[in-house]
PDB file of C-alpha atoms in Angstrom:
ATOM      1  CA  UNK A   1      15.882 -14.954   4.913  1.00 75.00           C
ATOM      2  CA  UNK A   2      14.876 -11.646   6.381  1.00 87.00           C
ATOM      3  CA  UNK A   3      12.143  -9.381   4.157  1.00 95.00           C
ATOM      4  CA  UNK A   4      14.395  -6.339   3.131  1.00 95.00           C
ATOM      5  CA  UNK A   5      12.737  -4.553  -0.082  1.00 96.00           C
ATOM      6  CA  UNK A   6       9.543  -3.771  -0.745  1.00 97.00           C
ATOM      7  CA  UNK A   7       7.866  -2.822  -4.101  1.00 97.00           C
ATOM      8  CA  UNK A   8       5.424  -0.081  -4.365  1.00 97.00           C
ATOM      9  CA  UNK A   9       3.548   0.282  -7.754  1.00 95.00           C
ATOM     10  CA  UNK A  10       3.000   3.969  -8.319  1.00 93.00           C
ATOM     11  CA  UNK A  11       2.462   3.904 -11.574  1.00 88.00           C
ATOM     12  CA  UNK A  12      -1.064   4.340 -12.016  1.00 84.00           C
ATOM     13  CA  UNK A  13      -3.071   7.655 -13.315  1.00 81.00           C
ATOM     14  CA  UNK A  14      -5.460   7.874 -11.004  1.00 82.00           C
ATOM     15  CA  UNK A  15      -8.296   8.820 -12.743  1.00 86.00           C
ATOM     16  CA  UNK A  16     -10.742   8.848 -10.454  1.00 89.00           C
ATOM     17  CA  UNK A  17      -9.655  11.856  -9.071  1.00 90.00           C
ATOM     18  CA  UNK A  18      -9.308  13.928 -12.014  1.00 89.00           C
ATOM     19  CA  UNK A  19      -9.091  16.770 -12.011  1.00 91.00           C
ATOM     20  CA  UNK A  20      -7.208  16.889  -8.889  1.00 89.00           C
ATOM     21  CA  UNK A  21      -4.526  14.007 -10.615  1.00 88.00           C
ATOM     22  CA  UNK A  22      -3.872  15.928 -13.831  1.00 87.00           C
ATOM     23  CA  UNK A  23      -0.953  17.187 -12.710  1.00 86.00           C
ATOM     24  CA  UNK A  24      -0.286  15.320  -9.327  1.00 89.00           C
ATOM     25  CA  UNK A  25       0.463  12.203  -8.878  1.00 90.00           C
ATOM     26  CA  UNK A  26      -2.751  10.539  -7.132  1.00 92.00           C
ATOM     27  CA  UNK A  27       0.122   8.850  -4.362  1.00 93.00           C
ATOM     28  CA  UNK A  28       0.901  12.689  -3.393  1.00 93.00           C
ATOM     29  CA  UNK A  29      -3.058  13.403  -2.488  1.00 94.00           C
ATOM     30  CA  UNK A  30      -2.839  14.439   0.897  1.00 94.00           C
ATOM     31  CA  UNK A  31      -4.244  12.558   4.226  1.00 96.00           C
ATOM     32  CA  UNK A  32      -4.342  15.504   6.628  1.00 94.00           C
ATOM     33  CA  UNK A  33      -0.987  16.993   6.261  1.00 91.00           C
ATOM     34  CA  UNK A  34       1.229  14.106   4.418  1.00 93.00           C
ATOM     35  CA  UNK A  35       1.003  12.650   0.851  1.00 95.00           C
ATOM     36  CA  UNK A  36      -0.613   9.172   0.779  1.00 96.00           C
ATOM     37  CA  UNK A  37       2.260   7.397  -0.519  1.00 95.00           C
ATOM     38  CA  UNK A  38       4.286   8.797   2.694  1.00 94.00           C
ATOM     39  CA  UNK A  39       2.519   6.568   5.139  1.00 96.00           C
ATOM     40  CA  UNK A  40       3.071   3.658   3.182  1.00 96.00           C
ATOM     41  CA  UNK A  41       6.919   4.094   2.920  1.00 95.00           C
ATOM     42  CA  UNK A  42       6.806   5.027   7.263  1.00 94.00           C
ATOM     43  CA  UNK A  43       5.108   1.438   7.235  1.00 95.00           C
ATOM     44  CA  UNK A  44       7.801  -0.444   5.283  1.00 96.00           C
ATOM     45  CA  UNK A  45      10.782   1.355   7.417  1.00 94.00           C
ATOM     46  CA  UNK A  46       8.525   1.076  10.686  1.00 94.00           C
ATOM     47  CA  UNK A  47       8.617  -2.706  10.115  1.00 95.00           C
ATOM     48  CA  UNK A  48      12.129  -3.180   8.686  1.00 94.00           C
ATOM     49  CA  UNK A  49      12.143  -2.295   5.047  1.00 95.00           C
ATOM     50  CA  UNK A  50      15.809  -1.526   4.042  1.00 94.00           C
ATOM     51  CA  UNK A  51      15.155  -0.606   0.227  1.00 95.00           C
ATOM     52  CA  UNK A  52      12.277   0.820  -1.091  1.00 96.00           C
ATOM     53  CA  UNK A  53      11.291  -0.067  -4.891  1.00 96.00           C
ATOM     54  CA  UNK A  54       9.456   2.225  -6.516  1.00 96.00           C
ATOM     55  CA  UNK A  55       7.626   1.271  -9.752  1.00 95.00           C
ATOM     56  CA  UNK A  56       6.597   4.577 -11.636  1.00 92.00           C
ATOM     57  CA  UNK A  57       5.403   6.256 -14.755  1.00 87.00           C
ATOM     58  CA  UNK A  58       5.156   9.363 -16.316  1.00 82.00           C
ATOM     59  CA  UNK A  59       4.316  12.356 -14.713  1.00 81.00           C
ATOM     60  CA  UNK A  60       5.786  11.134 -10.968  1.00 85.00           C
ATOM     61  CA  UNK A  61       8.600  13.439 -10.737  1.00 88.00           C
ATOM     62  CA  UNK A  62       6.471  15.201  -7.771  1.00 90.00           C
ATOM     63  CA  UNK A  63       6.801  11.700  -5.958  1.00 90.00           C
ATOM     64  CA  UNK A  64      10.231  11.252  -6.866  1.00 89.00           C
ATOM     65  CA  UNK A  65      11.212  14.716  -5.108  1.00 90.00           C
ATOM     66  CA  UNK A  66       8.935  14.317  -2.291  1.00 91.00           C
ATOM     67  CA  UNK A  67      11.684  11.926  -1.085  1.00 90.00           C
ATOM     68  CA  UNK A  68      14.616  13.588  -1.779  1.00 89.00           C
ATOM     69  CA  UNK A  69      16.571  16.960  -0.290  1.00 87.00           C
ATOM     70  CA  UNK A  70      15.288  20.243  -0.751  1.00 89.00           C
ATOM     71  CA  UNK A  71      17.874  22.535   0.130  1.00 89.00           C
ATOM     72  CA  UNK A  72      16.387  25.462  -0.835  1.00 92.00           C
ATOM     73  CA  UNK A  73      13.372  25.125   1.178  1.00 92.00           C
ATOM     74  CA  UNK A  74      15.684  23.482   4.338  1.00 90.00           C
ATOM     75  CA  UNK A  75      17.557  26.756   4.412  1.00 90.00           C
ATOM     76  CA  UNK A  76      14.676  28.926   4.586  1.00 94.00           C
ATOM     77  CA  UNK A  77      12.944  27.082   7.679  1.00 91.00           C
ATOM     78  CA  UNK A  78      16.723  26.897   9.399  1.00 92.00           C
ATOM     79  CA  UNK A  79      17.074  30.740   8.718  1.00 91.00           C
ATOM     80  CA  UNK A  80      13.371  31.282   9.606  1.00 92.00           C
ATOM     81  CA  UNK A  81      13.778  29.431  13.243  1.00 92.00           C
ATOM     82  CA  UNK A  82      11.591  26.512  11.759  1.00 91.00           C
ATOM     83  CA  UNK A  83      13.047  23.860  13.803  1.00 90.00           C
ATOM     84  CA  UNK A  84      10.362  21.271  13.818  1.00 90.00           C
ATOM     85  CA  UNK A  85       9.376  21.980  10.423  1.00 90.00           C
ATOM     86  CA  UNK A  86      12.934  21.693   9.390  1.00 90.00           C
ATOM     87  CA  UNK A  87      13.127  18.350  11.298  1.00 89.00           C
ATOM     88  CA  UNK A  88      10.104  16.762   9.555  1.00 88.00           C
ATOM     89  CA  UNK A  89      11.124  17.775   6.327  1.00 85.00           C
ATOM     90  CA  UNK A  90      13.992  16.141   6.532  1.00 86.00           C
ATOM     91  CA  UNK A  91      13.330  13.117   8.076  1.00 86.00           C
ATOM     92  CA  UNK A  92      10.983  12.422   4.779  1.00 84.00           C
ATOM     93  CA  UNK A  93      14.814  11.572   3.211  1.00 83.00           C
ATOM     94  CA  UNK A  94      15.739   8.386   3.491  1.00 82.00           C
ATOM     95  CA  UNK A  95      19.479   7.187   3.853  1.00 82.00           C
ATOM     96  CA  UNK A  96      21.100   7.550  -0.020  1.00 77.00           C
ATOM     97  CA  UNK A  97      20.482   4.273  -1.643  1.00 78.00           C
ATOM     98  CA  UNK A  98      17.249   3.155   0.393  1.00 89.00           C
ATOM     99  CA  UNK A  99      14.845   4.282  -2.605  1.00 93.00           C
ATOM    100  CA  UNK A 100      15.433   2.763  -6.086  1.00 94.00           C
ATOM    101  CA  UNK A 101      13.176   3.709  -9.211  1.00 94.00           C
ATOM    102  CA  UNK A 102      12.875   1.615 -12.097  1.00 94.00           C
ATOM    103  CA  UNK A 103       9.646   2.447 -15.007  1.00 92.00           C
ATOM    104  CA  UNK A 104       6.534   0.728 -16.224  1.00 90.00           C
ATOM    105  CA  UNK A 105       6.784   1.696 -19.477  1.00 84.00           C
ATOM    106  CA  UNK A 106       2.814   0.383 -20.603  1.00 85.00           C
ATOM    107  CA  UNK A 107      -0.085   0.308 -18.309  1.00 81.00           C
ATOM    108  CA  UNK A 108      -0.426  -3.281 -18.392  1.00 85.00           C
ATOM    109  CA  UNK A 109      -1.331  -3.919 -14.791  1.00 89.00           C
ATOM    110  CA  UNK A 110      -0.663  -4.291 -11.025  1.00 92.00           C
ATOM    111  CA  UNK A 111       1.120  -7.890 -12.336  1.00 93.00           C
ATOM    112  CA  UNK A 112       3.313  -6.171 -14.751  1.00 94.00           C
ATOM    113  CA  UNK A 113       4.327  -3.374 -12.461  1.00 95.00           C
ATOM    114  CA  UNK A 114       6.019  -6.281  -9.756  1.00 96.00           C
ATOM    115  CA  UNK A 115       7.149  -8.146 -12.577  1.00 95.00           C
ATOM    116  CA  UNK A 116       9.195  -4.560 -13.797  1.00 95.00           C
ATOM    117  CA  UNK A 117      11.243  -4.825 -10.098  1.00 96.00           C
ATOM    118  CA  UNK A 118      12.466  -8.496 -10.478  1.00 95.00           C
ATOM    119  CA  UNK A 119      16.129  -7.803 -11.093  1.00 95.00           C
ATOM    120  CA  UNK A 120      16.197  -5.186  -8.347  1.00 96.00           C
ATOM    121  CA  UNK A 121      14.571  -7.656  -5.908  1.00 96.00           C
ATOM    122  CA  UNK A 122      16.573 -10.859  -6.913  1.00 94.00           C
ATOM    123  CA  UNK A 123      15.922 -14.228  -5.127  1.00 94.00           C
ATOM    124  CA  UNK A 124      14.874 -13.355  -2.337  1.00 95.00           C
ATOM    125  CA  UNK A 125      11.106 -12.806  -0.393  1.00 96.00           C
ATOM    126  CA  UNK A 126      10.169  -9.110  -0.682  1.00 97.00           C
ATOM    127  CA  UNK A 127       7.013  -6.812   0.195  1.00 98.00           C
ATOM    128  CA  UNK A 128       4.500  -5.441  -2.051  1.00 98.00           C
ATOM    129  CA  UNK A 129       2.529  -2.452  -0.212  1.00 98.00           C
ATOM    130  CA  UNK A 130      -0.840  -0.379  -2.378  1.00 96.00           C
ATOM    131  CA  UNK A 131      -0.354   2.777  -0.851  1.00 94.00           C
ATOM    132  CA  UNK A 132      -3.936   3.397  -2.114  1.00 94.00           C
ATOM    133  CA  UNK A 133      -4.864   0.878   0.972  1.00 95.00           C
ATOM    134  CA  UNK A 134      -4.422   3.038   4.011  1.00 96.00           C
ATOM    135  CA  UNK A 135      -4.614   1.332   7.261  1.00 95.00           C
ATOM    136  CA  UNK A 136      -5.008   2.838  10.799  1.00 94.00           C
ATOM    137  CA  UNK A 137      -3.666   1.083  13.489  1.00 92.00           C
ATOM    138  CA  UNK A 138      -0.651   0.764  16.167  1.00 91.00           C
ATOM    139  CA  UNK A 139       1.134  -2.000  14.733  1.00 93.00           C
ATOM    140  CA  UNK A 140       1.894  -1.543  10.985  1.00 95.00           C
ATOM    141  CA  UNK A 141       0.235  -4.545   9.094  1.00 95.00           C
ATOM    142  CA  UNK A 142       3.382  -5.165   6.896  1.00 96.00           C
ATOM    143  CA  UNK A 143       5.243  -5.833  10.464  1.00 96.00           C
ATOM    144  CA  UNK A 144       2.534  -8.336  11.591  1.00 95.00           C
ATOM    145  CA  UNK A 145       2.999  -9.636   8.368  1.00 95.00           C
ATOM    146  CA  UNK A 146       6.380 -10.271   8.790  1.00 96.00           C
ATOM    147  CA  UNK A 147       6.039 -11.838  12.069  1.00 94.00           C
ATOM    148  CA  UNK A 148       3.862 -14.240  10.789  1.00 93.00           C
ATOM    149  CA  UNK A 149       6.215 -15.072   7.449  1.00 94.00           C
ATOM    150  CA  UNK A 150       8.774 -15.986  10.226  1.00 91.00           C
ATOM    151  CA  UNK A 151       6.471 -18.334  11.228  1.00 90.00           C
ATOM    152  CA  UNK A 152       5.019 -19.833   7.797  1.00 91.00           C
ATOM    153  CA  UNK A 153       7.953 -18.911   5.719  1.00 92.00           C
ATOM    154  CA  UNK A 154       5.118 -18.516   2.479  1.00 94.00           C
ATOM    155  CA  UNK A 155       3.723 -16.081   0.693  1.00 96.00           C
ATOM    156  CA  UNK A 156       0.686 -14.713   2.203  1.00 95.00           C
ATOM    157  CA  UNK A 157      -1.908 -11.581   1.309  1.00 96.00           C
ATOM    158  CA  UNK A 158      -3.343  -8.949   3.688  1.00 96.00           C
ATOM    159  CA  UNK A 159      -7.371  -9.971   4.231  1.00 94.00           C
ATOM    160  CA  UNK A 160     -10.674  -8.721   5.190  1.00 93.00           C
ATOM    161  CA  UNK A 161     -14.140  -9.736   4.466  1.00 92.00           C
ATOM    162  CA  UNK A 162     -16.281  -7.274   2.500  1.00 93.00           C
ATOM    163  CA  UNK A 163     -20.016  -7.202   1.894  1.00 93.00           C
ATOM    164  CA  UNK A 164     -21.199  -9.914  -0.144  1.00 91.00           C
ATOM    165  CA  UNK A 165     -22.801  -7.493  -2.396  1.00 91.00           C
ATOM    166  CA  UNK A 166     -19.047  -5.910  -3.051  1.00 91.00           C
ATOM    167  CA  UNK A 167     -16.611  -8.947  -3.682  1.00 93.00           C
ATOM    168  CA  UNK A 168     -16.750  -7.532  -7.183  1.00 90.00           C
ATOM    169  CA  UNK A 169     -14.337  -4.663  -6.731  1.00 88.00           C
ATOM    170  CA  UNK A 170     -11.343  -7.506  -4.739  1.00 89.00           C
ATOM    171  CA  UNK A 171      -9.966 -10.189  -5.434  1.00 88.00           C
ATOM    172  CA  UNK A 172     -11.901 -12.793  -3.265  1.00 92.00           C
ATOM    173  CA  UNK A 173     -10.099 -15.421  -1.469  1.00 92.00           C
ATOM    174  CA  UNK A 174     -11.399 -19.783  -1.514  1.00 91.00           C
ATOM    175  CA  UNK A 175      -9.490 -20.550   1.604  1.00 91.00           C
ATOM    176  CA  UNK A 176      -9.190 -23.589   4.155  1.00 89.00           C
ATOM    177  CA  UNK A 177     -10.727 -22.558   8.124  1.00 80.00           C
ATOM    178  CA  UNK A 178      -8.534 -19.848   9.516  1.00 73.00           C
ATOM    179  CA  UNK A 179      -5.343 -20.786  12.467  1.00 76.00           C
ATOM    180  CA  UNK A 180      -5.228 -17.823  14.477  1.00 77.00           C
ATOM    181  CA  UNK A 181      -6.443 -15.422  11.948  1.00 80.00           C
ATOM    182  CA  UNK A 182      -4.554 -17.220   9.197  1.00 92.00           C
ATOM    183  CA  UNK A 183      -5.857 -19.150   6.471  1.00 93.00           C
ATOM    184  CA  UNK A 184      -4.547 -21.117   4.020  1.00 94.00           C
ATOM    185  CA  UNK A 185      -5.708 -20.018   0.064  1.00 95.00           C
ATOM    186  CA  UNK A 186      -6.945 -22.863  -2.303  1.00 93.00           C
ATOM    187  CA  UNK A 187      -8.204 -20.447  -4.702  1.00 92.00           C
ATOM    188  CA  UNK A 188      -8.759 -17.038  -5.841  1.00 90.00           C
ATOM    189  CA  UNK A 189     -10.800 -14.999  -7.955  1.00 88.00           C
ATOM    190  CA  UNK A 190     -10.267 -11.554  -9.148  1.00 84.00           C
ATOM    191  CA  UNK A 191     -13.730  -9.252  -8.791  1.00 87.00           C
ATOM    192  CA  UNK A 192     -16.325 -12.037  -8.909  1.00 89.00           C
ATOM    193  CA  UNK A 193     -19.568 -11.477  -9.266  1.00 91.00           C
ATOM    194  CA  UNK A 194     -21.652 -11.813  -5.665  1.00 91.00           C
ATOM    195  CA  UNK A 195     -23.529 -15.128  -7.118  1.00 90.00           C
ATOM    196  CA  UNK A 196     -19.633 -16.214  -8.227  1.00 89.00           C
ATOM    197  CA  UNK A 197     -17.401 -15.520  -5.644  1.00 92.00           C
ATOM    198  CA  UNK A 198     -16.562 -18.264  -3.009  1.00 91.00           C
ATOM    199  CA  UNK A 199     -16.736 -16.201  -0.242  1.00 92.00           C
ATOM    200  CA  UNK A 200     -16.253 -13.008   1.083  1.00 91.00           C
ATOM    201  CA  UNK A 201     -12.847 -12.786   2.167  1.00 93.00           C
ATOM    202  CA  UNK A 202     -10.973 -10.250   0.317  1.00 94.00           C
ATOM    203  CA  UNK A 203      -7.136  -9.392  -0.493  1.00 93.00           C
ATOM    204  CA  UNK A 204      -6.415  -5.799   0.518  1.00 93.00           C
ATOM    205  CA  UNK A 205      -2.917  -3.920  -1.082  1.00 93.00           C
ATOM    206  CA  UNK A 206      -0.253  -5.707   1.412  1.00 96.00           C
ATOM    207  CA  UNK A 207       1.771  -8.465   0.361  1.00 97.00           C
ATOM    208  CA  UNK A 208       4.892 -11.146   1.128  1.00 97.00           C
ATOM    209  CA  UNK A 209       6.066 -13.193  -1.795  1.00 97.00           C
ATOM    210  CA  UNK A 210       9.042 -15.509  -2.444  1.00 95.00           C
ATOM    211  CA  UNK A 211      10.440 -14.709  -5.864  1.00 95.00           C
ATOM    212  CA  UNK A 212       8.721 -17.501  -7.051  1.00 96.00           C
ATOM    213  CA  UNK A 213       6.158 -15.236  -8.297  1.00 96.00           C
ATOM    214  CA  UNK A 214       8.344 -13.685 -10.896  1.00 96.00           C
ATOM    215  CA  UNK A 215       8.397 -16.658 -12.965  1.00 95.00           C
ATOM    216  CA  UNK A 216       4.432 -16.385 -13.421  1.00 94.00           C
ATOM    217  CA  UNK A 217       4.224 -12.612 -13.590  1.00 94.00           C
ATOM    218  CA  UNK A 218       6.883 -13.255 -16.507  1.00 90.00           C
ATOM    219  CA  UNK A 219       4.686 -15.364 -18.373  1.00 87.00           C
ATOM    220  CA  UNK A 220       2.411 -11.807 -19.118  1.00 82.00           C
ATOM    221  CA  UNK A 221      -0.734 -13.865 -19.742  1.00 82.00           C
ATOM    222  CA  UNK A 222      -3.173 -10.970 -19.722  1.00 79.00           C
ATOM    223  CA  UNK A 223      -6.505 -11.757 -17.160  1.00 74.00           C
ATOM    224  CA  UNK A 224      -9.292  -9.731 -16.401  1.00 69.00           C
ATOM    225  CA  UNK A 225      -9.797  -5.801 -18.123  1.00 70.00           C
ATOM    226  CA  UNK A 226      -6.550  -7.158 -20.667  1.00 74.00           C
ATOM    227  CA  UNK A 227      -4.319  -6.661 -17.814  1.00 78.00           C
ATOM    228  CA  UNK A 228      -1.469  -9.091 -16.384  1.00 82.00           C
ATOM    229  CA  UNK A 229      -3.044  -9.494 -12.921  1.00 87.00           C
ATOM    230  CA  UNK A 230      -1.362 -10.566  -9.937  1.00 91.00           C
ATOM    231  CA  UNK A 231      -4.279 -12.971  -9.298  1.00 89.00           C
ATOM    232  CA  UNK A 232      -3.686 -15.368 -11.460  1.00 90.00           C
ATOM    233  CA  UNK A 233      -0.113 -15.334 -11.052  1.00 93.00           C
ATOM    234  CA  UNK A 234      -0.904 -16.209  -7.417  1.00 93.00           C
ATOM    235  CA  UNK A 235      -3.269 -18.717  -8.362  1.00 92.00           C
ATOM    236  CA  UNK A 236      -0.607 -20.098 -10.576  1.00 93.00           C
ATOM    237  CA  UNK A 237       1.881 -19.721  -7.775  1.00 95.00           C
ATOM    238  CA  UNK A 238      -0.668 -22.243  -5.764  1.00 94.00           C
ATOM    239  CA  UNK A 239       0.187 -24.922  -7.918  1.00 93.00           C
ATOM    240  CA  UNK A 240       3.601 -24.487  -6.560  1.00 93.00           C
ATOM    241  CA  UNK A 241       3.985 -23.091  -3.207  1.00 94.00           C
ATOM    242  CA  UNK A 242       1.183 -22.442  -0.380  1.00 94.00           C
ATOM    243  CA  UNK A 243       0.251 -18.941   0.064  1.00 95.00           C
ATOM    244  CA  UNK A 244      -1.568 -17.575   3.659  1.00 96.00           C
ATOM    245  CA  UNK A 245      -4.317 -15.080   3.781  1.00 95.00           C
ATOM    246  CA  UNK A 246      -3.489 -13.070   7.208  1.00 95.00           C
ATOM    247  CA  UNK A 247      -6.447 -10.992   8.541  1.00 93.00           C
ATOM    248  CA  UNK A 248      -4.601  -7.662   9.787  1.00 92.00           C
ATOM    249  CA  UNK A 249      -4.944  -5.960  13.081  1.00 91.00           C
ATOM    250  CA  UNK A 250      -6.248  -2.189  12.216  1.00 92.00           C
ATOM    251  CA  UNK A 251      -8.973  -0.223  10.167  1.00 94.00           C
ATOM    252  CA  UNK A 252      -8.694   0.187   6.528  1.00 95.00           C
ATOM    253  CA  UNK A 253      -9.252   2.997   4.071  1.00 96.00           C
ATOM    254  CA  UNK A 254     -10.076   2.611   0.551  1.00 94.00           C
ATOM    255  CA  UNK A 255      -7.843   6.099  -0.533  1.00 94.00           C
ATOM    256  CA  UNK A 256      -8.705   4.826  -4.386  1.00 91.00           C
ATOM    257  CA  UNK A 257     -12.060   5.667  -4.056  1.00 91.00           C
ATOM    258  CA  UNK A 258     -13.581   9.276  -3.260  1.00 93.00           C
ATOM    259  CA  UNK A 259     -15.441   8.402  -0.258  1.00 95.00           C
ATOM    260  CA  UNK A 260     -12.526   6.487   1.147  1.00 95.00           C
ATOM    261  CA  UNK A 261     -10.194   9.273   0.814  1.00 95.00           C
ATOM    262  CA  UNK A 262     -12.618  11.110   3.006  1.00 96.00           C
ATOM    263  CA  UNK A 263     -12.965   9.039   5.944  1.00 96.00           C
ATOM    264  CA  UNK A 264      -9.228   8.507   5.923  1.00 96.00           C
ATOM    265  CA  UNK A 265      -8.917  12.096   6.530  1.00 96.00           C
ATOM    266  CA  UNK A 266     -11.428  12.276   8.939  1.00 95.00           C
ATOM    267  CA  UNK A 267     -10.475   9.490  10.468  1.00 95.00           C
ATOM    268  CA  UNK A 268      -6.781  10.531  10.634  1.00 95.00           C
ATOM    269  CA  UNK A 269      -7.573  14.092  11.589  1.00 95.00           C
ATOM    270  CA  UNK A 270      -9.220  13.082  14.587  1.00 94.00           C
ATOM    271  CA  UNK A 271      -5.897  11.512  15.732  1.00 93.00           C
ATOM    272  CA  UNK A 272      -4.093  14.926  14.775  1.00 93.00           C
ATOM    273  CA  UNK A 273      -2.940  16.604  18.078  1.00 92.00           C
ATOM    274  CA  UNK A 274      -3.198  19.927  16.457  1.00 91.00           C
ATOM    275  CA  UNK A 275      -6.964  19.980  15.144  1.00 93.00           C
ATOM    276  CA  UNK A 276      -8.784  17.344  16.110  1.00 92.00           C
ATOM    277  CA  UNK A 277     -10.524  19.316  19.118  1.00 93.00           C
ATOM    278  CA  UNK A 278     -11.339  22.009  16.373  1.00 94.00           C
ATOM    279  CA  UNK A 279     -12.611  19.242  14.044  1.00 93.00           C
ATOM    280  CA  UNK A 280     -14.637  17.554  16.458  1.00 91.00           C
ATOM    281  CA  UNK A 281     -16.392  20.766  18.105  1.00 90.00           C
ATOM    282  CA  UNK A 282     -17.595  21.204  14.266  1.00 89.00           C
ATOM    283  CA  UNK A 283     -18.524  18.209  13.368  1.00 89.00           C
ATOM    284  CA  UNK A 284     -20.721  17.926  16.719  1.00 87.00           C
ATOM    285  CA  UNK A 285     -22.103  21.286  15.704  1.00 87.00           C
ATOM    286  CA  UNK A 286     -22.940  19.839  12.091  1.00 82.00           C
ATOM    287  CA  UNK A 287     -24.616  16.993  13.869  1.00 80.00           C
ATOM    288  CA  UNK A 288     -27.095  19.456  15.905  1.00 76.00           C
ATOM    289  CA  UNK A 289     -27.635  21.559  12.976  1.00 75.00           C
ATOM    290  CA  UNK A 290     -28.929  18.648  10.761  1.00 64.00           C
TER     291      UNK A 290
END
C-alpha cells in the first residue's frame, strides 16, 4: 500500500526558545528565509505525501495561516509587479484538502500527539516527520525512506550514531548488523544514560509505521518525564512486527536546540544563491580578525 499521509506533531511550546516562542509558534522560527516547519511539509510532498496531518495546540494559528491564502498580501505583490514573490507565496498553498488539523488537547507527549491522528490516518502505513530535525541533503530522507519500505514493507526509524557521551538526549537503538545501511531493531531505549545505552545508534524525527502502532500508543501507558512515549510503543510494537533502523543519506540539524538552529542557518545560507557570497566574504573576514 503506497505511504500517502504523514503526521507532523506541532504541538509543542518550545520553550527553549523563549522569548522568541511566546508568541510564535517555535515550527515558524525561520531557517534563512522560510519557517522550519515549511521544509518539512516540501519533504513530505517532494517524496509523495498526499495529505498532510497536522497535530497542534494552542497558540498555532500563525502555522495554520502560513499554509493557507493570503489574498490581501497576493494582491499587493500582483499590483506591485512582485512576480516571483507572488509565485512563492503561493506555492506555500497546498491543493484544498491536502492539510488536515486535528488538536492535542494535553501535553502528554510525542506518543499521544500520533495517537490524536489515528482516525484521520486509518489502516493504513503513514509518515511521521519532527520538523525540529532538519536535514540537508539532495534526496529527501522521507523519500529514501519510502524506497526502502517498498522493499521491507515494516516500520522503520530514521538513524544516526551520536557521541557516546550524548545517547542521553535520543532514543538509542539495540539493533542486529546493518544490510546496506539497514538494521534490524531488537530493542530500544529512550535517553539512556552513556554507561546504559546499548549503543550509539540513535532515532532522529523521521518515521514509517503500519497502523499497528495505534493500538500501543492507545494503551497511554505513560514512560519516561510522565509522558506517553513513542518508544515504548515501538518497543511494544517489536513484540509484534519487525521495525528497520535506516541510516539516511544527508546532514542533520538539531533546530530544537539553540546551537542547532544556528548551524542550520549557516549551513543553509551558504546554499542561498542570493547571500551566500556576502556571508562567506564575512565569515572569512571574522576568521582573520580572530
Amino acid at each position: 500500500m503506497k505511504i500517502k499521509k504523514a503526521i507532523f506533531p506541532v504541538a509543542g511550546l518550545g520553550t527553549r526558545f523563549l522569548p522568541a516562542t511566546k508568541a510564535m509558534p517555535k515550527e515558524m522560527l525561520p531557517v534563512v528565509d522560510k519557517p522550519i516547519i515549511q521544509y518539512a511539509v516540501e519533504e513530505a510532498l517532494a517524496s509523495g505525501i498526499e495529505q498532510l496531518i497536522f497535530v497542534t495546540g494552542g497558540g498555532k494559528t500563525a502555522l495554520e495561516n502560513h499554509f493557507d491564502r493570503s489574498y490581501e498580501l497576493e494582491d499587493t505583490l500582483r499590483k506591485r509587479g512582485k512576480d516571483d514573490l507572488l509565485q512563492t507565496i503561493e506555492s506555500l498553498v497546498p491543493k484544498s484538502g491536502t492539510i488536515v488539523y486535528t488538536r492535542q488537547s494535553e501535553p502528554l507527549g510525542l506518543g499521544h500527539a500520533i495517537w490524536c491522528a489515528r482516525d484521520i490516518v486509518g489502516d493504513e502505513p503513514f509518515a511521521v516527520l519532527l520538523a525540529d530535525d532538519l536535514i540537508q541533503n539532495d534526496v529527501p530522507v522521507l523519500h529514501q525512506m519510502i524506497n526502502e519500505f517498498d522493499r521491507l514493507r515494516a516500520s522503520m526509524v530514521a538513524i544516526f550514531e551520536v557521541p557516546k557521551e550524548e545517547t542521553s538526549k535520543y532514543g538509542i537503538l539495540e539493533a542486529e548488523p546493518a544490510h546496506n545501511g539497514t538494521v534490524r531493531i531488537k530493542s530500544m531505549i529512550e535517553k539512556p544514560d552513556p554507561a546504559e545505552a546499548p549503543s550509539n545508534l540513535a532515532a532522529i524525527g523521521r518515521y514509517i509505521f503500519t497502523p499497528k502502532i495505534f493500538d500501543y500508543l492507545g494503551m497511554h501507558k505513560k514512560g519516561a518525564g510522565g509522558e506517553i512515549q513513542l518508544t515504548d510503543a515501538m518497543v511494544a510494537l517489536l513484540e509484534d512486527q519487525p521495525i528497520f533502523g535506516y541510516r539516511f543519506k544527508g546532514t542533520r540539524f538539531d533546530c530544537g536546540d539553540k546551537a542547532g538552529f544556528q548551524m542550520a542557518n549557516l549551513a543553509f545560507a551558504l546554499e542561498h544563491p542570493e547571500i551566500r557570497d556576502t556571508l562567506k566574504e564575512y565569515i572569512n573576514t571574522q576568521v582573520h580578525k580572530n
